[in-house]
Coordinates of C-alpha atoms and ligand atoms in Angstrom, one line a residue:
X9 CA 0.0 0.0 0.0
X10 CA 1.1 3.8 -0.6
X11 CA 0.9 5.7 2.6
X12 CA 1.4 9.3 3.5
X13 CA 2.2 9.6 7.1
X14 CA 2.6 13.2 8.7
X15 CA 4.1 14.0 12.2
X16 CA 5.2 17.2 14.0
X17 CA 8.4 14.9 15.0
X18 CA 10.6 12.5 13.5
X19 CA 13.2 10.5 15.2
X20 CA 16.1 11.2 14.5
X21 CA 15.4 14.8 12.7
X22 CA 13.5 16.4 15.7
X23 CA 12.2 15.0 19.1
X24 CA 10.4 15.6 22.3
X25 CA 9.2 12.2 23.3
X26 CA 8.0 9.2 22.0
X27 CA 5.9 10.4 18.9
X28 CA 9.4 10.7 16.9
X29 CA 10.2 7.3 17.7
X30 CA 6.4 6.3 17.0
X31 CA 6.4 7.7 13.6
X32 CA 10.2 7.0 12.4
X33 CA 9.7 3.5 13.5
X34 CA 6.6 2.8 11.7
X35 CA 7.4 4.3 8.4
X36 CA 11.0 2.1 8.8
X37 CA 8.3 -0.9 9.2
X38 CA 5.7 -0.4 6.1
X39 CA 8.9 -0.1 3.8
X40 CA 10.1 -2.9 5.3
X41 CA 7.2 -5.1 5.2
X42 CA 7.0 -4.0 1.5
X43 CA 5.2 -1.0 1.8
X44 CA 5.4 2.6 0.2
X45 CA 5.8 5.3 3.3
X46 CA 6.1 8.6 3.0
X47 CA 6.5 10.8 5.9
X48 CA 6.3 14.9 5.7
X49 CA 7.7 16.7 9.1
X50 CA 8.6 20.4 9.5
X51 CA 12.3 21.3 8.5
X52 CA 13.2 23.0 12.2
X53 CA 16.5 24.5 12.3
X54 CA 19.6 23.3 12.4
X55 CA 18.7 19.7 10.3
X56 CA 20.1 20.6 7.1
X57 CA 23.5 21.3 9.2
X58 CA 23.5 18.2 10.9
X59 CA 22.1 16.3 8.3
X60 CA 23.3 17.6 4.8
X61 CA 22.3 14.4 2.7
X62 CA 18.9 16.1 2.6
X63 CA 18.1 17.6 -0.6
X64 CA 16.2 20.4 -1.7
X65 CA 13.0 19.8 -3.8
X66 CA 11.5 21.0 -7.5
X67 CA 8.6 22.5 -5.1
X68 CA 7.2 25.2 -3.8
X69 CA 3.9 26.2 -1.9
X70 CA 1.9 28.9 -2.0
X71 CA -1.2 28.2 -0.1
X72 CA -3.8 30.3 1.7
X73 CA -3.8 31.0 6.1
X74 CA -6.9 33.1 6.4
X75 CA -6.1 36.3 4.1
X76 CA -2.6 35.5 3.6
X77 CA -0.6 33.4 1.3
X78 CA 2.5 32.1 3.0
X79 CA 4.8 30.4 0.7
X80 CA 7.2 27.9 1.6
X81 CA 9.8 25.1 0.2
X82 CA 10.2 21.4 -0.1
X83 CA 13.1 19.0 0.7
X84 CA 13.7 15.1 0.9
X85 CA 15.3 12.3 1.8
X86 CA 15.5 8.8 0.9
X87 CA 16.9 6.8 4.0
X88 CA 15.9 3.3 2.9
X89 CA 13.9 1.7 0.0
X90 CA 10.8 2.0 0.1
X91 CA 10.8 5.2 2.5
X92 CA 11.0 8.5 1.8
X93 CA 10.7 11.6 3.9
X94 CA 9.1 15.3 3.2
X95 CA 10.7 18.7 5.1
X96 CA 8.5 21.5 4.9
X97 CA 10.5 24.5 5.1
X98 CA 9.1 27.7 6.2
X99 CA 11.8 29.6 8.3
X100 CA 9.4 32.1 10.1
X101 CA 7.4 29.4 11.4
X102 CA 10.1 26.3 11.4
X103 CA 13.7 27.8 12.0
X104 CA 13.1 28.6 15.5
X105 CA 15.1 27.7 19.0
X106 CA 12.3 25.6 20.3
X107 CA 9.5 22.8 18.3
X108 CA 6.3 23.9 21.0
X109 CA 7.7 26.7 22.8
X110 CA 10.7 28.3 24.3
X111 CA 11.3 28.7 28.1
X112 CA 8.5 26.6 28.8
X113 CA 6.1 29.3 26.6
X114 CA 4.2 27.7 23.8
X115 CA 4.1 29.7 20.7
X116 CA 1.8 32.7 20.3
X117 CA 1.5 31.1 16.7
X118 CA 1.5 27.3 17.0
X119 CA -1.8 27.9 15.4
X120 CA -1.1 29.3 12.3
X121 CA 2.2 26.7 12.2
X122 CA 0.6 23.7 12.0
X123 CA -2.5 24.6 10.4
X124 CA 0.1 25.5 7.4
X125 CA 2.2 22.6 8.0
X126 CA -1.3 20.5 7.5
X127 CA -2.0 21.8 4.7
X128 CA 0.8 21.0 2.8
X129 CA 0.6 17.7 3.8
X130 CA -2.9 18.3 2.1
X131 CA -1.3 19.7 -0.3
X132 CA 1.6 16.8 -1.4
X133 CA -1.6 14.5 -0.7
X134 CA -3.4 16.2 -3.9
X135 CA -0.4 17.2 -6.3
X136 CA 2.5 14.4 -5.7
X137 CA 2.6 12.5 -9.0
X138 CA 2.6 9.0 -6.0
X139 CA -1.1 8.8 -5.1
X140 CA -1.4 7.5 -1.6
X141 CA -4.4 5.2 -0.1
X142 CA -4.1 6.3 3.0
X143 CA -2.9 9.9 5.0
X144 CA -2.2 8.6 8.6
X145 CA -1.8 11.7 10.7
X146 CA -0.5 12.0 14.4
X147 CA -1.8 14.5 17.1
X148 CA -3.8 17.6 17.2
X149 CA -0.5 19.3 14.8
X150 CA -1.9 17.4 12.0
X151 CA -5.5 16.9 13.3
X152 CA -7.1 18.9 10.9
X153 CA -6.1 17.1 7.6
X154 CA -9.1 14.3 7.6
X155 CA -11.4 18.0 6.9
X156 CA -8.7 19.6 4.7
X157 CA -9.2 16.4 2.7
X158 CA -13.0 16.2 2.9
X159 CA -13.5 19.9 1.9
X160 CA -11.3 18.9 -1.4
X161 CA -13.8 16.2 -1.7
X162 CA -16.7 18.2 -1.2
X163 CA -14.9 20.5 -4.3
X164 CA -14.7 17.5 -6.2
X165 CA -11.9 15.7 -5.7
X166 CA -12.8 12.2 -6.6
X167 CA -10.1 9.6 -5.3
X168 CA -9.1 11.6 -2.1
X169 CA -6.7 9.2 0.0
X170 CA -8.9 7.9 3.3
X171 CA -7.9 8.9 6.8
X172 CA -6.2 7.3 9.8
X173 CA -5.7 9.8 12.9
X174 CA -3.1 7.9 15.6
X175 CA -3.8 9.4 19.0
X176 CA -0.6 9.7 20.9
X177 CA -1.9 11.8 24.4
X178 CA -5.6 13.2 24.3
X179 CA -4.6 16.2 27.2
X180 CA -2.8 18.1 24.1
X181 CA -6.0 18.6 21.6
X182 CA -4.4 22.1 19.9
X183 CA -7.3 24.0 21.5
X184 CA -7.1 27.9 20.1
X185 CA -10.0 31.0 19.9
X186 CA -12.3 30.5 17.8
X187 CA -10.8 33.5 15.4
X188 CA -8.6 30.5 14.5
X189 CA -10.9 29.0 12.8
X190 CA -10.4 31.6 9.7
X191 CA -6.8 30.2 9.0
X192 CA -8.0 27.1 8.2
X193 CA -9.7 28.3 5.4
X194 CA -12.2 25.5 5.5
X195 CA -16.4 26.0 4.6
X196 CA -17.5 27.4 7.8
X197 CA -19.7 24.2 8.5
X198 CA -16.5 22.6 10.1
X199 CA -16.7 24.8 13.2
X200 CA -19.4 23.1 14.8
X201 CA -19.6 20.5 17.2
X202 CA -19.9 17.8 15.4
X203 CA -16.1 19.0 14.2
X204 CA -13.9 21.2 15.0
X205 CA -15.8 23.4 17.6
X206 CA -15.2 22.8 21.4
X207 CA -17.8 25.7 23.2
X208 CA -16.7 28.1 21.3
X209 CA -12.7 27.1 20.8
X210 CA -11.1 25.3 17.7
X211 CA -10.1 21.7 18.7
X212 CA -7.4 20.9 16.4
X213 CA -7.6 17.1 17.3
X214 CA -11.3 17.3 18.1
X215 CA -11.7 17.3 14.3
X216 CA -9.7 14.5 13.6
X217 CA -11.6 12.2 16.0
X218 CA -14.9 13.2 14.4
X219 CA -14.1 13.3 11.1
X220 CA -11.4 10.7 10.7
X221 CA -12.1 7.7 8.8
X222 CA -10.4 5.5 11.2
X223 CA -8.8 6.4 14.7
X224 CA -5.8 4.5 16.6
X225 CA -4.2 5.3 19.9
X226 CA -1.0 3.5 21.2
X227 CA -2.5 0.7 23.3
X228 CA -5.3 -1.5 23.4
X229 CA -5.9 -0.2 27.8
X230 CA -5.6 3.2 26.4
X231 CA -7.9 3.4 23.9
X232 CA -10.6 1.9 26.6
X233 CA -9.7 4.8 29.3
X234 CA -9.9 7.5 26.6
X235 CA -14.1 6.7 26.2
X236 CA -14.4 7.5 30.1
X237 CA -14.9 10.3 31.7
X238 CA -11.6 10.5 34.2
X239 CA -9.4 9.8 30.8
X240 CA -11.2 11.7 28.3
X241 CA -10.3 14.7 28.6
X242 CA -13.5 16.1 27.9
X243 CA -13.6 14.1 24.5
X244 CA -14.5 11.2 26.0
X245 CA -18.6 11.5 24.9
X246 CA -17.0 11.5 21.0
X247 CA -14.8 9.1 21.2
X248 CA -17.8 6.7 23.0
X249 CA -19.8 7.6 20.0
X250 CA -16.4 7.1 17.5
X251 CA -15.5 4.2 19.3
X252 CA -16.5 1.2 16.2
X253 CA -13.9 3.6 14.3
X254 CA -11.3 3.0 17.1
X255 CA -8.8 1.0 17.9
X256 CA -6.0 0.4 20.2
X257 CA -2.2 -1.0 18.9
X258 CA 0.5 -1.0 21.0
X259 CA 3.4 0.7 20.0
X260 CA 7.1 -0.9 18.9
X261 CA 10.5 -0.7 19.5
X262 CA 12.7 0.4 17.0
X263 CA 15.2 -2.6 18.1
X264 CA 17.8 -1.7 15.7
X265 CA 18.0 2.0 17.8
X266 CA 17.4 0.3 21.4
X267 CA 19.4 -2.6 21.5
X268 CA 22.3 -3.9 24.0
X269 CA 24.6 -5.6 21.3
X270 CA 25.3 -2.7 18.9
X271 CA 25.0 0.5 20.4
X272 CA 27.8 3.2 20.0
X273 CA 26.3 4.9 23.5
X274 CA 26.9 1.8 25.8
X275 CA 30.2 1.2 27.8
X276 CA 29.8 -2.0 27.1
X277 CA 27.6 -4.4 24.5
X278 CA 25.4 -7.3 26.8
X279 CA 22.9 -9.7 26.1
X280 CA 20.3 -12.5 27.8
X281 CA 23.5 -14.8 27.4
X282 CA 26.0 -12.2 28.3
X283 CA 24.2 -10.3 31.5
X284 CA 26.9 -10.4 33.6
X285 CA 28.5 -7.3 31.4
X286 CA 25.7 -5.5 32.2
X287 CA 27.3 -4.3 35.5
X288 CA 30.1 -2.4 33.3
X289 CA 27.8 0.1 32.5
X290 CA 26.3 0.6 36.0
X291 CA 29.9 1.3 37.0
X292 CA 30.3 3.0 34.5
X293 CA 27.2 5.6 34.8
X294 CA 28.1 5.9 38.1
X295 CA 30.8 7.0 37.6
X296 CA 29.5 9.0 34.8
X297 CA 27.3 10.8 37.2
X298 CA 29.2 10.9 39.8
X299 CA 27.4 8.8 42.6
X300 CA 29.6 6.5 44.6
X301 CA 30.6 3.5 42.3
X302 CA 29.3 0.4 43.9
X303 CA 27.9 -2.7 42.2
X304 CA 26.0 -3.6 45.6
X305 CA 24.0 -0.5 45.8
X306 CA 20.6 -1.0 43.3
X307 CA 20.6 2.0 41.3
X308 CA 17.0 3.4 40.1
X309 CA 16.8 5.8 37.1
X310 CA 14.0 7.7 35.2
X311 CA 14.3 9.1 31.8
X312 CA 11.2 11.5 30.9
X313 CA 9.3 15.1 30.6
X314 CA 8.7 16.4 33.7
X315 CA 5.2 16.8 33.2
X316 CA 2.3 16.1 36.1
X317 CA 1.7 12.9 33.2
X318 CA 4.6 11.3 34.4
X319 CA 4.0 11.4 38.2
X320 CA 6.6 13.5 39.2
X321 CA 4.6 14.5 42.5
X322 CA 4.4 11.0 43.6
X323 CA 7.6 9.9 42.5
X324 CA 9.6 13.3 44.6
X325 CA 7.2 11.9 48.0
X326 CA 8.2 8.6 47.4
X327 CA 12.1 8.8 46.7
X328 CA 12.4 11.4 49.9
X329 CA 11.2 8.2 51.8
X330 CA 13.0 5.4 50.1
X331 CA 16.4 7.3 49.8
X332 CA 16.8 6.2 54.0
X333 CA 17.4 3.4 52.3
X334 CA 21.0 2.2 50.9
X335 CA 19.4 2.8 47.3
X336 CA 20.7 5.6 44.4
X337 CA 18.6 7.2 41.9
X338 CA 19.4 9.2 38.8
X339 CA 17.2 10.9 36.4
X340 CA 17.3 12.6 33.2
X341 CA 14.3 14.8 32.2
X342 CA 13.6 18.7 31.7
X343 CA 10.0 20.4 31.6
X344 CA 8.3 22.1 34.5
X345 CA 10.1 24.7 36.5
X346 CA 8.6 23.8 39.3
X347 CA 9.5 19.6 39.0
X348 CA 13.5 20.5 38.0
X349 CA 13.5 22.4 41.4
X350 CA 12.2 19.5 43.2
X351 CA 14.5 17.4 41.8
X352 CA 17.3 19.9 42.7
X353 CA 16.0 19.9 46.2
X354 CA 16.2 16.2 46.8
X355 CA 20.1 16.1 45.3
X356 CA 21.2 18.6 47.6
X357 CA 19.3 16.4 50.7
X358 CA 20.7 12.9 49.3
X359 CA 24.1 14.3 47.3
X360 CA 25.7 10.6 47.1
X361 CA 22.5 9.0 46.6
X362 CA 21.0 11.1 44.2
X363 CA 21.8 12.3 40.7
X364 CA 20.0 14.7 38.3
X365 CA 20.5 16.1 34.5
X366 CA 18.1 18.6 33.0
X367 CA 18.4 19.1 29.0
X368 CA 17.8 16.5 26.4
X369 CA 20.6 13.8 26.2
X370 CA 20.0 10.2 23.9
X371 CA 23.4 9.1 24.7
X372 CA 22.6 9.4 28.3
X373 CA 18.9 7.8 28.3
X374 CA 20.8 5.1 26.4
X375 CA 23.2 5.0 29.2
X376 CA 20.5 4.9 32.0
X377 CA 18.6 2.2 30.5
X378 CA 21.5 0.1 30.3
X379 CA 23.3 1.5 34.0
X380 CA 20.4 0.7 36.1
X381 CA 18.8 -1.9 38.1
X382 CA 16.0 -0.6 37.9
X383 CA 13.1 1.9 36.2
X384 CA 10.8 3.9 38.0
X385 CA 7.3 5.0 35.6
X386 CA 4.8 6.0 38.1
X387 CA 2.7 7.8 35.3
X388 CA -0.7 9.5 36.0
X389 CA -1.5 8.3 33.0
X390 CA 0.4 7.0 30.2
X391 CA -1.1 5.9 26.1
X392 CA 1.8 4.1 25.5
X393 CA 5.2 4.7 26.9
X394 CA 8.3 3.4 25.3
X395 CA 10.8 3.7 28.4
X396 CA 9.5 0.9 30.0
X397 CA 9.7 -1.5 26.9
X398 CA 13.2 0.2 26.1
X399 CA 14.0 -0.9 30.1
X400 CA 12.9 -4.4 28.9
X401 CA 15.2 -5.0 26.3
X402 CA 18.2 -3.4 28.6
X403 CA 17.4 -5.9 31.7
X404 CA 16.1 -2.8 33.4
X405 CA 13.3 -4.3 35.8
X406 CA 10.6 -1.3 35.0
X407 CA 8.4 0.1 38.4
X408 CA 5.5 1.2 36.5
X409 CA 1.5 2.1 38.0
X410 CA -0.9 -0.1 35.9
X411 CA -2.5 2.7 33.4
X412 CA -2.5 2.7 29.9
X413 CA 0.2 1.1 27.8
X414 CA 2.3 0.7 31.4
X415 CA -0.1 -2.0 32.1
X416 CA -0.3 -3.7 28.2
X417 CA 3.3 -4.0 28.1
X418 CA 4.9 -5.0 32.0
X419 CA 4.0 -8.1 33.4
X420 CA 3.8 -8.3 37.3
X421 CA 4.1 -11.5 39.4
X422 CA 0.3 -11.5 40.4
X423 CA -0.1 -12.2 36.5
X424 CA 2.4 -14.7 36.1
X425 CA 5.0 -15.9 37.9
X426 CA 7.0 -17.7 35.1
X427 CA 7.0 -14.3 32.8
X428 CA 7.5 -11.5 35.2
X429 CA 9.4 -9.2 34.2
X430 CA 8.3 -5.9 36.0
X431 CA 6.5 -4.6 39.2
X432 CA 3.2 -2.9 39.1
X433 CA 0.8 -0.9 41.4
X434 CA -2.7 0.7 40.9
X435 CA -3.0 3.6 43.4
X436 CA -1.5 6.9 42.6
X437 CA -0.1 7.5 45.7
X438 CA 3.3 8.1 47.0
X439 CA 2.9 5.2 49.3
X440 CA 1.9 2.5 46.7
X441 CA 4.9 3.4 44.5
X442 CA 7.2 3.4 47.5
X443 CA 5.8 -0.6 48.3
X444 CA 6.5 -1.1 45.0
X445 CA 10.1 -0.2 45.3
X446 CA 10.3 -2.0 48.6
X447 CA 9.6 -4.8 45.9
X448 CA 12.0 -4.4 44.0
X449 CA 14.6 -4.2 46.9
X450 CA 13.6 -7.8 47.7
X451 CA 14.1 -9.1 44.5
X452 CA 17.5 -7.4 44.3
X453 CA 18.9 -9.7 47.4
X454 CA 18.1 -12.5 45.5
X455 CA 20.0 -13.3 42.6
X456 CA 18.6 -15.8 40.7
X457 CA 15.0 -14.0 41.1
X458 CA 16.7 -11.0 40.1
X459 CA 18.1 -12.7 36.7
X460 CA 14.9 -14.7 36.0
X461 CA 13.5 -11.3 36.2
X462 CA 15.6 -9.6 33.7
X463 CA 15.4 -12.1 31.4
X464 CA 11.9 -12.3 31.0
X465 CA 12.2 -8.5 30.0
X466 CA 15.0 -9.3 27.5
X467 CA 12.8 -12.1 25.9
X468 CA 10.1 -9.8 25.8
X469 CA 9.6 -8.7 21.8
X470 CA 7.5 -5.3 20.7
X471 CA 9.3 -5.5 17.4
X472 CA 7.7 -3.5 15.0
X473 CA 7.5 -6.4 12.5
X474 CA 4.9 -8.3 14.7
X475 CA 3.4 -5.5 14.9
X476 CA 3.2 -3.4 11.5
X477 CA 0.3 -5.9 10.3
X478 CA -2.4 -4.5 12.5
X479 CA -2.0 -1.3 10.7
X480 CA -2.2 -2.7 7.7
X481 CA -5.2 -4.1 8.3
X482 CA -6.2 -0.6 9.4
X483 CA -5.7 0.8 6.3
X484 CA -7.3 -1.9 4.7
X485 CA -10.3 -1.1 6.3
X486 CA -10.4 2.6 5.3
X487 CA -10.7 0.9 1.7
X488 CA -14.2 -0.5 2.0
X489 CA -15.6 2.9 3.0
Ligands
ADP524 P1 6.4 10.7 26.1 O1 6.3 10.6 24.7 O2 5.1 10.9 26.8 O3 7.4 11.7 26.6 P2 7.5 8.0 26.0 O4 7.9 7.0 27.0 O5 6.6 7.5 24.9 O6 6.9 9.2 26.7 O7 8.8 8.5 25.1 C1 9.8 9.3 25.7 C2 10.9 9.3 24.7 O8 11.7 10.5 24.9 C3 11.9 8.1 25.0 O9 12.6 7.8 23.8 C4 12.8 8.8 26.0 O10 14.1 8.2 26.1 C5 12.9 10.2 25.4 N1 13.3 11.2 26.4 C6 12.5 11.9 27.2 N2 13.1 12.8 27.9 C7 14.4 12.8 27.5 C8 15.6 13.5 27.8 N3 15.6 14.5 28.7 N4 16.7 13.2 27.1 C9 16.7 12.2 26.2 N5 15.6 11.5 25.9 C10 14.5 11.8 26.5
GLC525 C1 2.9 10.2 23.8 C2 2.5 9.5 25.0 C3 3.4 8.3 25.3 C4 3.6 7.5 24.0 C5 4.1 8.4 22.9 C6 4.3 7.6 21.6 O1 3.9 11.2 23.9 O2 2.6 10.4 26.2 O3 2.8 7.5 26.3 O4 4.4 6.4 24.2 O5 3.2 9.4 22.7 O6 3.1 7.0 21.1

């Protein structure tokens, strides 16, 4: 099948979080499985720099934002047969410091940018001489393109591609004024509620769930919570009446990016047959990080946004407790102000037990995926989450609350004891995180438990390839409509 996929992100051009990986891994797994993908992402600044094997297109756009036409450029790259991927260049809104925002300030104009980004992912959709079957968009950046395509229907386009929106975190819908709405362009029947209006407001991704002709979200739990009211986000009464057009697929791994044999950011390559080398690279991040080296001591890490998603509060309560203990914790992340300065506080109480990094660092969350004993995920809630399969493959025993894709992909001992390969708890609380750990210490004194555990996790395969079918079939469906 020909497929168009369009993402605000893409591994390893631009990131924030998992939809990069998302996106690049999936395209990497339709060409594989013998698929056209195309994917069109933003050229941000600094990519051509970094990566100067992109090349500029025979293309231009010249397309409408409200009264203005805003022009912009094309450029490409072919990575692998079978995949090719679209830069939209368009240096006022693209060529900034930040993707989102700056200083932890959004854009006064994320708006206008992806509305125009969507559009000329509309726009390759129509005019590309490759006609795809299928645009599969992700979040609210690119929400609007299922009724970008079916107002060119509507002008009488006849064989418009069908639609697949992928859901990656329903709390960020692209929710703007309603004066908005006049960028888009579209007949002024798509602001209503059956659309694009939320009480007033555009809902970028409010759009894509109604008008979509299919909708994913990254796991099968997920895309259950979404259609209540605690997880919906308000969109929970659509997606109950969407919800024969959803469906939930849990995300891969990328195993040729997140992988203990060849990986230039490890100290040292390890496998399920070669564990014992494992301990290199906990000495070695250690050291690294400048907590007292000591194979003995379990060492936690986390790798994420600091965002209230990701249970910061709880996890800050719970570590102030557990750090009495003869235990050391390290974490990589950057987002909330307020979070980093927690975080600060706690190193300066716990200085050789605790370790912190702000900033973004992919050497270093290789590093602390491979270093530690274990990995702490007490999301609030969490669609998918690829840490915790990432901690898998790295014999990183993943500490993870039951929500979401935590729950579809970690296997606690009350599920089975022959495949566990991670701890879970329900409560959000501080204190049922801090028994989970108190688990985890247990299993650290005994070696072979500890080892069975870590293996299980190793076994464990999200591959992509056993995965890439289910979308397939997604598509397929779109066909019949
Ligand atoms: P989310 O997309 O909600 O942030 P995921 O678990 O799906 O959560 O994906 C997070 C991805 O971003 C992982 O690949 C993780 O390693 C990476 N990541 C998050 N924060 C950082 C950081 N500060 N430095 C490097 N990588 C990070
Ligand atoms: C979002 C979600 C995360 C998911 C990722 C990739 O950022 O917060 O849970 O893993 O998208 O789908």
């Amino acid at each position: 099948m020909k497929i168009l996929l369009a993402s605000s992100e893409l591994f390893p051009f631009s990131k924030t979080g998992g939809l990069a990986d998302m996106v690049a891994a999936l395209a990497r797994a339709l060409a594989q499985a013998g698929h056209e993908a195309r994917v069109v992402t933003p050229l941000y600044r600094g990519m051509l720099k970094k990566f100067p094997q992109i090349k500029r297109e025979d293309w231009e756009f010249n397309l409408p934002l409200g009264p203005h036409w805003i022009r912009g450029g094309l450029w490409s790259l072919e990575p692998e047969r079978g995949l090719k991927i679209y830069f939209v260049e368009q240096p006022e809104f693209f060529d900034r410091a930040g993707i989102y925002h700056e200083q932890n300030v959004s854009y006064a104009d994320n708006d206008a940018r992806y509305i125009f980004f969507s559009k000329c992912v509309v726009h390759l959709a129509r005019w590309l001489p490759w006609h795809a079957d299928v645009v599969h968009v992700h979040d609210w950046q690119v929400a609007l393109v299922p009724a970008m395509l079916q107002q060119l229907e509507r002008e009488g386009w006849g064989n418009a591609p069908r639609s697949c929106l992928t859901i990656h975190n329903l709390a960020y819908q692209g929710v703007f004024p309603g004066e908005s709405f006049q960028l888009t362009n579209l007949a002024s029947d798509f602001f209503n509620p059956n659309a694009a209006e939320y009480f007033g407001l555009v809902n970028c991704l409010k759009a894509g769930i109604a008008l979509a002709d299919v909708i994913t979200t990254v796991s099968p739990r997920y895309a259950r919570e979404i259609t209540t009211e605690e997880y919906g986000c308000g969109l929970d009464g659509l997606l109950r009446r969407r919800m024969d057009k959803l469906v939930g697929v849990l995300n891969g791994v990328d195993y040729a990016e997140w992988n203990t044999t060849k990986n230039p950011h490890l100290f040292q390559p390890y496998s399920v047959t070669r564990l014992a080398e494992k301990k290199i690279n906990k000495l070695e991040l250690q050291r690294l990080v400048a907590l007292p080296v000591d194979e003995h001591i379990p060492l936690y890490g986390t790798i994420s946004r600091l965002a209230e998603q990701k249970g910061v509060d709880i996890q800050l309560a719970a570590l102030e407790e557990m750090l009495n203990s003869n235990i050391q914790f390290v974490q990589l992340g950057s987002g909330s102000p307020e979070f980093e300065r927690g975080y600060r506080e706690l190193a300066a109480r716990f200085p050789d037990k605790v370790a912190v990094r702000f900033g973004y660092d992919e050497s270093l969350a290789h590093r602390i995926e491979a270093g530690c004993d274990f990995f702490l995920m007490p999301s609030r809630f969490e669609p998918c989450g690829l840490n915790q399969m990432y901690s898998l493959r790295y014999g990183t025993i993943p500490i993870v609350r039951a929500t979401g894709g935590l729950d579809d992909s970690v296997v606690d001992f009350t599920e089975s004891a022959k495949t566990a390969n991670g701890i879970k708890f329900f409560e959000y609380s501080a204190r049922a995180l801090s028994k989970g750990i108190r688990k985890s210490m247990a299993i650290y004194t005994n070696a072979n438990l500890l080892k069975t555990y870590r293996q299980n996790g190793m076994k464990a395969d999200f591959s992509w390839a056993k995965t890439v079918g289910k979308f397939v079939e997604i598509y397929k469906s779109t066909q019949l409509s």
